[in-house]
Amino acid sequence: MQRILSTQLPAHVGATVRVAGWVHRRRLLKSVAFLIIRDAAGLAQVVAADPAARAAVEQLTEETVVEVTATVVATPAAPAGVELTHPTVRPLGPPAAAPPFDLYRPALAATLPTQLDHAPVALRHPRRSAALRVAAAAVAGFRAALDARDFVEIHTPKVVASSTESGANVFALDWFGRPAYLAQSPQFYKQLMVGVFERVYEVGPVFRAEPHDTARHLAQYTSLDAELGFVGDHTDVMAVLRDTLAGMLATVADRAGTALGTLGVTVPQVPGSIPAVHFTEALAIAGAPADEPDLAPAHERALGEWARREHGSEFVFVTGYPMAKRPFYTHPDPARPAYSNGFDLLFRGLELVTGGQRLHRHDDYLAALAARGEPVEPYAGYVDAFRHGMPPHGGFAIGLERFVARLVGAANVREVTAFPRDLHRLTP
Amino acid sequence: MQRILSTQLPAHVGATVRVAGWVHRRRLLKSVAFLIIRDAAGLAQVVAADPAARAAVEQLTEETVVEVTATVVATPAAPAGVELTHPTVRPLGPPAAAPPFDLYRPALAATLPTQLDHAPVALRHPRRSAALRVAAAAVAGFRAALDARDFVEIHTPKVVASSTESGANVFALDWFGRPAYLAQSPQFYKQLMVGVFERVYEVGPVFRAEPHDTARHLAQYTSLDAELGFVGDHTDVMAVLRDTLAGMLATVADRAGTALGTLGVTVPQVPGSIPAVHFTEALAIAGAPADEPDLAPAHERALGEWARREHGSEFVFVTGYPMAKRPFYTHPDPARPAYSNGFDLLFRGLELVTGGQRLHRHDDYLAALAARGEPVEPYAGYVDAFRHGMPPHGGFAIGLERFVARLVGAANVREVTAFPRDLHRLTP
């Protein structure tokens, strides 16, 4: 008999079926025993009324893996309107040791560090796994949106020879006796691949040795990177980002509807055109002094409030960040060269995406590095490629964990990361 | 005027259009000049007959990025049956420096090391980029096949606390003052996630510090990993692998048809049931002594020949590898415990996929480690999870670069890798 999933039970009322999964909860009443079986799709209730079946159920600890052959009965009061009766229960392994916390309660009672210490078990909780399903759907939506726009997926090195880009905060390693570094982003590679495919994306790990112990920093996170050529300026990049976000959220709604229900989350609308304010304007809206060089978290929150109030939007672009605060490959605003063609996207008052137009002329790279007093040599393999013809281009990078945390209302990115890596955590 | 791609030109005969791309080739004849423009979709021929246009074309070196406004004329003799006449050519950047090799020739004349040294330019060659398009399509097909079978995508740590699994050949790094290692595979994590989602996959980089300087080893490669629970034995895993491969090849044919044409490659059929031989049988077929513990490359080639000859199949499974040659988490064959429920898939006589059923009982893990004289402690976070209920499960890992190389007939995996990393190569 073919195994079916818990969600398929309503279509089999009256039939004998086989289900399998984990003992999510066991309840022993005087004359009857209930098992809640958890499988990939959801939960199923099993009722053991006769003494032999009840005795078998008594042996089953929670989280033991079992196979149950039983009859499907319509029971309006049960979850999904069905339950399984007259069960034959066969364990598929030894009785499970008790988890360090109850997985069947609506929320895990353990602290986040305890959950993370026991991640393989904690992630079985429906709320924890739901967040990871949302993440999987978001990534699928990212790819689908870009595939539909002729982007090509790439895979680039995660170990590099120079600690470039931001300089500090890189992990060093030994590469066959040579010093090497974990890549902080696929920035240079995705730009180079614009020279090959015009439009590229990559989903992959990036590594930041930042000694921050905050709720929104991880030392490894999943970066959703895109880069496109033949743009007029950064606004073409912003338009693709808008459509990509809309695609991500549509796919989350489509593929992870049950997970959203578990989390009590509804997916926000992405406006056809996301409101955008110039950095100078953003300072004024946030009530910051006009000579502030960057936006503080409180400013970002104020801008999030403003976007919601004035535009009914959960998203807002801030454009034209000062050049001094952006990486050397950033393209300046031709009309106001102290400001950049770089942007951030705030989602509910938090920076979620950074992007912009990049330099595309070799001479501009040499000048930009010289202006910062940086040597060309560590960047040679990257900068040299711009001698061979590169179109005007730009791109963006979305932090997956931040996106999911903000979407599902998690206070800490670690709640939506399977096995987070940070200053303190290298296991499990 | 909206830019169009080269492949859209036949639909615009008689119209004035705008195209953009790289000067793939420039030919100056006495009274006329030809430009071949390369864009993301292909090539377009531009004819400059009047003196002003011809003079403009003379300034354009190969690989310079240009925008061309011109009239589309049906010309049966030209590529795709159209050419662009009366052009206005506008460079989008300075004249490009000459590439270190001619990109317009049917094949790159440079040696592979020279190509790799200049990868950002070499990858622009239509044959090099075609292989990467095949890779992108293969990965898309992998995901689509597994998405359709209820697998959930995961993202797992690439830095781990213990150098486990194969012990040697790992890259060491400094993690905030603690020793850490680059992950050689997501093996343990994907197994743990079977406890959460039953079926999971991951596409990501893996790192092997193998001091091999061969045509089929990379120190970083892209691993396509899948793992599924509630299997009867390894044959259930093999069936999913068969369908996944068929899905990958179907997507390659569907999405990368032009790239296949460029490479002169046709996609092989995957038999409905891939022929499978037990390891002991495989030795006999390959003419190897019956006490050989493993298959040598020559044996694999012989098996590939046999599968093609006897079954008309480019693929053949070898099952039941000796336990002594498989990792400790491998499930033995219950009927012949010296042999495993592990398998390899050979594609055209080369090992492409390794997989099998894994142990799922905690006690079996303790016994397996003890039998190998290995301590449990480095594996604690992994092994402990098996105390909390894990179903019988198994999985497989496909090496993307090997798959693509074998499919397109590349002699070296570096030919189908954008920026390979190996014993000698850490740039670009």
PDB file of C-alpha atoms in Angstrom, chain B residues 102-231:
ATOM      1  CA  ASP B 102      40.462  36.277 -30.816  1.00  0.00           C
ATOM      2  CA  LEU B 103      36.960  35.776 -29.503  1.00  0.00           C
ATOM      3  CA  TYR B 104      35.401  35.648 -32.963  1.00  0.00           C
ATOM      4  CA  ARG B 105      37.113  32.447 -34.093  1.00  0.00           C
ATOM      5  CA  PRO B 106      35.062  29.237 -33.910  1.00  0.00           C
ATOM      6  CA  ALA B 107      37.253  27.956 -31.074  1.00  0.00           C
ATOM      7  CA  LEU B 108      39.611  29.767 -28.718  1.00  0.00           C
ATOM      8  CA  ALA B 109      43.160  29.178 -29.890  1.00  0.00           C
ATOM      9  CA  ALA B 110      44.681  29.881 -26.462  1.00  0.00           C
ATOM     10  CA  THR B 111      45.704  27.088 -24.085  1.00  0.00           C
ATOM     11  CA  LEU B 112      43.372  26.334 -21.194  1.00  0.00           C
ATOM     12  CA  PRO B 113      45.707  27.973 -18.619  1.00  0.00           C
ATOM     13  CA  THR B 114      45.779  31.164 -20.705  1.00  0.00           C
ATOM     14  CA  GLN B 115      42.003  31.095 -20.987  1.00  0.00           C
ATOM     15  CA  LEU B 116      41.704  30.650 -17.236  1.00  0.00           C
ATOM     16  CA  ASP B 117      44.159  33.475 -16.557  1.00  0.00           C
ATOM     17  CA  HIS B 118      41.915  35.721 -18.637  1.00  0.00           C
ATOM     18  CA  ALA B 119      38.617  34.143 -17.661  1.00  0.00           C
ATOM     19  CA  PRO B 120      36.503  37.340 -17.689  1.00  0.00           C
ATOM     20  CA  VAL B 121      37.283  37.709 -21.396  1.00  0.00           C
ATOM     21  CA  ALA B 122      37.596  34.033 -22.372  1.00  0.00           C
ATOM     22  CA  LEU B 123      34.115  33.288 -21.008  1.00  0.00           C
ATOM     23  CA  ARG B 124      32.702  35.675 -23.597  1.00  0.00           C
ATOM     24  CA  HIS B 125      33.561  33.158 -26.308  1.00  0.00           C
ATOM     25  CA  PRO B 126      30.302  31.572 -27.463  1.00  0.00           C
ATOM     26  CA  ARG B 127      31.541  28.054 -26.750  1.00  0.00           C
ATOM     27  CA  ARG B 128      32.697  28.883 -23.240  1.00  0.00           C
ATOM     28  CA  SER B 129      29.517  30.762 -22.359  1.00  0.00           C
ATOM     29  CA  ALA B 130      27.382  28.005 -23.900  1.00  0.00           C
ATOM     30  CA  ALA B 131      28.776  25.475 -21.421  1.00  0.00           C
ATOM     31  CA  LEU B 132      27.835  27.778 -18.543  1.00  0.00           C
ATOM     32  CA  ARG B 133      24.345  28.143 -19.938  1.00  0.00           C
ATOM     33  CA  VAL B 134      24.080  24.362 -20.004  1.00  0.00           C
ATOM     34  CA  ALA B 135      25.182  24.333 -16.357  1.00  0.00           C
ATOM     35  CA  ALA B 136      22.559  26.916 -15.387  1.00  0.00           C
ATOM     36  CA  ALA B 137      19.846  24.914 -17.133  1.00  0.00           C
ATOM     37  CA  ALA B 138      21.010  21.669 -15.496  1.00  0.00           C
ATOM     38  CA  VAL B 139      20.735  23.235 -12.055  1.00  0.00           C
ATOM     39  CA  ALA B 140      17.303  24.647 -12.872  1.00  0.00           C
ATOM     40  CA  GLY B 141      16.231  21.160 -13.957  1.00  0.00           C
ATOM     41  CA  PHE B 142      17.599  19.623 -10.767  1.00  0.00           C
ATOM     42  CA  ARG B 143      15.519  21.989  -8.672  1.00  0.00           C
ATOM     43  CA  ALA B 144      12.405  21.666 -10.789  1.00  0.00           C
ATOM     44  CA  ALA B 145      12.488  17.873 -10.644  1.00  0.00           C
ATOM     45  CA  LEU B 146      12.833  17.892  -6.872  1.00  0.00           C
ATOM     46  CA  ASP B 147      10.363  20.727  -6.291  1.00  0.00           C
ATOM     47  CA  ALA B 148       7.814  18.646  -8.187  1.00  0.00           C
ATOM     48  CA  ARG B 149       8.493  15.795  -5.735  1.00  0.00           C
ATOM     49  CA  ASP B 150       7.955  17.915  -2.597  1.00  0.00           C
ATOM     50  CA  PHE B 151      11.603  18.459  -1.742  1.00  0.00           C
ATOM     51  CA  VAL B 152      12.416  21.642   0.187  1.00  0.00           C
ATOM     52  CA  GLU B 153      15.494  23.708  -0.594  1.00  0.00           C
ATOM     53  CA  ILE B 154      17.892  24.294   2.293  1.00  0.00           C
ATOM     54  CA  HIS B 155      20.994  26.405   2.923  1.00  0.00           C
ATOM     55  CA  THR B 156      23.511  24.943   5.345  1.00  0.00           C
ATOM     56  CA  PRO B 157      26.782  26.072   6.946  1.00  0.00           C
ATOM     57  CA  LYS B 158      29.909  26.047   4.815  1.00  0.00           C
ATOM     58  CA  VAL B 159      32.132  26.429   7.869  1.00  0.00           C
ATOM     59  CA  VAL B 160      32.151  23.658  10.453  1.00  0.00           C
ATOM     60  CA  ALA B 161      33.844  23.003  13.779  1.00  0.00           C
ATOM     61  CA  SER B 162      35.250  19.535  13.073  1.00  0.00           C
ATOM     62  CA  SER B 163      37.143  18.115  10.170  1.00  0.00           C
ATOM     63  CA  THR B 164      34.864  15.123   9.892  1.00  0.00           C
ATOM     64  CA  GLU B 165      33.653  12.781   7.200  1.00  0.00           C
ATOM     65  CA  SER B 166      36.829  12.060   5.314  1.00  0.00           C
ATOM     66  CA  GLY B 167      39.169  13.568   7.880  1.00  0.00           C
ATOM     67  CA  ALA B 168      41.958  14.693   5.619  1.00  0.00           C
ATOM     68  CA  ASN B 169      41.814  17.100   2.722  1.00  0.00           C
ATOM     69  CA  VAL B 170      40.008  19.908   4.469  1.00  0.00           C
ATOM     70  CA  PHE B 171      40.761  23.612   4.415  1.00  0.00           C
ATOM     71  CA  ALA B 172      41.393  25.057   7.852  1.00  0.00           C
ATOM     72  CA  LEU B 173      40.515  28.600   8.826  1.00  0.00           C
ATOM     73  CA  ASP B 174      40.454  30.899  11.780  1.00  0.00           C
ATOM     74  CA  TRP B 175      36.922  31.574  13.055  1.00  0.00           C
ATOM     75  CA  PHE B 176      37.094  34.436  15.534  1.00  0.00           C
ATOM     76  CA  GLY B 177      40.142  32.823  17.064  1.00  0.00           C
ATOM     77  CA  ARG B 178      38.851  29.244  16.912  1.00  0.00           C
ATOM     78  CA  PRO B 179      39.901  26.542  14.451  1.00  0.00           C
ATOM     79  CA  ALA B 180      37.279  25.781  11.835  1.00  0.00           C
ATOM     80  CA  TYR B 181      37.038  24.022   8.476  1.00  0.00           C
ATOM     81  CA  LEU B 182      35.359  24.516   5.144  1.00  0.00           C
ATOM     82  CA  ALA B 183      32.556  22.004   4.657  1.00  0.00           C
ATOM     83  CA  GLN B 184      33.418  19.141   2.321  1.00  0.00           C
ATOM     84  CA  SER B 185      29.750  18.392   1.755  1.00  0.00           C
ATOM     85  CA  PRO B 186      26.360  19.207   3.258  1.00  0.00           C
ATOM     86  CA  GLN B 187      26.001  15.487   4.077  1.00  0.00           C
ATOM     87  CA  PHE B 188      25.302  15.718   7.801  1.00  0.00           C
ATOM     88  CA  TYR B 189      23.060  18.762   7.485  1.00  0.00           C
ATOM     89  CA  LYS B 190      20.931  17.343   4.736  1.00  0.00           C
ATOM     90  CA  GLN B 191      20.410  14.187   6.774  1.00  0.00           C
ATOM     91  CA  LEU B 192      19.405  16.232   9.823  1.00  0.00           C
ATOM     92  CA  MET B 193      16.968  18.183   7.687  1.00  0.00           C
ATOM     93  CA  VAL B 194      15.253  14.961   6.611  1.00  0.00           C
ATOM     94  CA  GLY B 195      14.055  15.022  10.226  1.00  0.00           C
ATOM     95  CA  VAL B 196      12.378  18.348   9.473  1.00  0.00           C
ATOM     96  CA  PHE B 197      11.121  18.203   5.881  1.00  0.00           C
ATOM     97  CA  GLU B 198      11.511  14.506   4.924  1.00  0.00           C
ATOM     98  CA  ARG B 199      12.893  15.562   1.543  1.00  0.00           C
ATOM     99  CA  VAL B 200      15.487  18.269   1.031  1.00  0.00           C
ATOM    100  CA  TYR B 201      17.980  19.493  -1.515  1.00  0.00           C
ATOM    101  CA  GLU B 202      20.797  21.975  -1.593  1.00  0.00           C
ATOM    102  CA  VAL B 203      22.818  23.514  -4.398  1.00  0.00           C
ATOM    103  CA  GLY B 204      26.013  24.972  -3.074  1.00  0.00           C
ATOM    104  CA  PRO B 205      29.779  25.072  -2.994  1.00  0.00           C
ATOM    105  CA  VAL B 206      31.800  22.297  -1.376  1.00  0.00           C
ATOM    106  CA  PHE B 207      35.505  22.404  -0.686  1.00  0.00           C
ATOM    107  CA  ARG B 208      38.084  19.651  -1.049  1.00  0.00           C
ATOM    108  CA  ALA B 209      41.713  20.355  -0.259  1.00  0.00           C
ATOM    109  CA  GLU B 210      42.744  17.404  -2.379  1.00  0.00           C
ATOM    110  CA  PRO B 211      46.237  17.766  -3.722  1.00  0.00           C
ATOM    111  CA  HIS B 212      45.113  16.242  -7.032  1.00  0.00           C
ATOM    112  CA  ASP B 213      46.029  18.075 -10.169  1.00  0.00           C
ATOM    113  CA  THR B 214      43.725  16.236 -12.564  1.00  0.00           C
ATOM    114  CA  ALA B 215      41.234  17.125 -15.261  1.00  0.00           C
ATOM    115  CA  ARG B 216      38.302  16.158 -13.046  1.00  0.00           C
ATOM    116  CA  HIS B 217      39.111  17.567  -9.596  1.00  0.00           C
ATOM    117  CA  LEU B 218      38.405  21.070  -8.346  1.00  0.00           C
ATOM    118  CA  ALA B 219      39.065  22.394  -4.860  1.00  0.00           C
ATOM    119  CA  GLN B 220      35.700  24.157  -4.942  1.00  0.00           C
ATOM    120  CA  TYR B 221      32.845  22.705  -6.903  1.00  0.00           C
ATOM    121  CA  THR B 222      29.088  22.965  -7.005  1.00  0.00           C
ATOM    122  CA  SER B 223      27.374  20.007  -5.386  1.00  0.00           C
ATOM    123  CA  LEU B 224      23.763  19.151  -6.155  1.00  0.00           C
ATOM    124  CA  ASP B 225      22.660  17.347  -3.023  1.00  0.00           C
ATOM    125  CA  ALA B 226      19.389  15.605  -2.267  1.00  0.00           C
ATOM    126  CA  GLU B 227      18.231  13.490   0.662  1.00  0.00           C
ATOM    127  CA  LEU B 228      14.903  11.791   1.319  1.00  0.00           C
ATOM    128  CA  GLY B 229      13.271   9.958   4.181  1.00  0.00           C
ATOM    129  CA  PHE B 230      10.884   7.034   4.423  1.00  0.00           C
ATOM    130  CA  VAL B 231      12.711   4.975   1.846  1.00  0.00           C
TER     131      VAL B 231
END
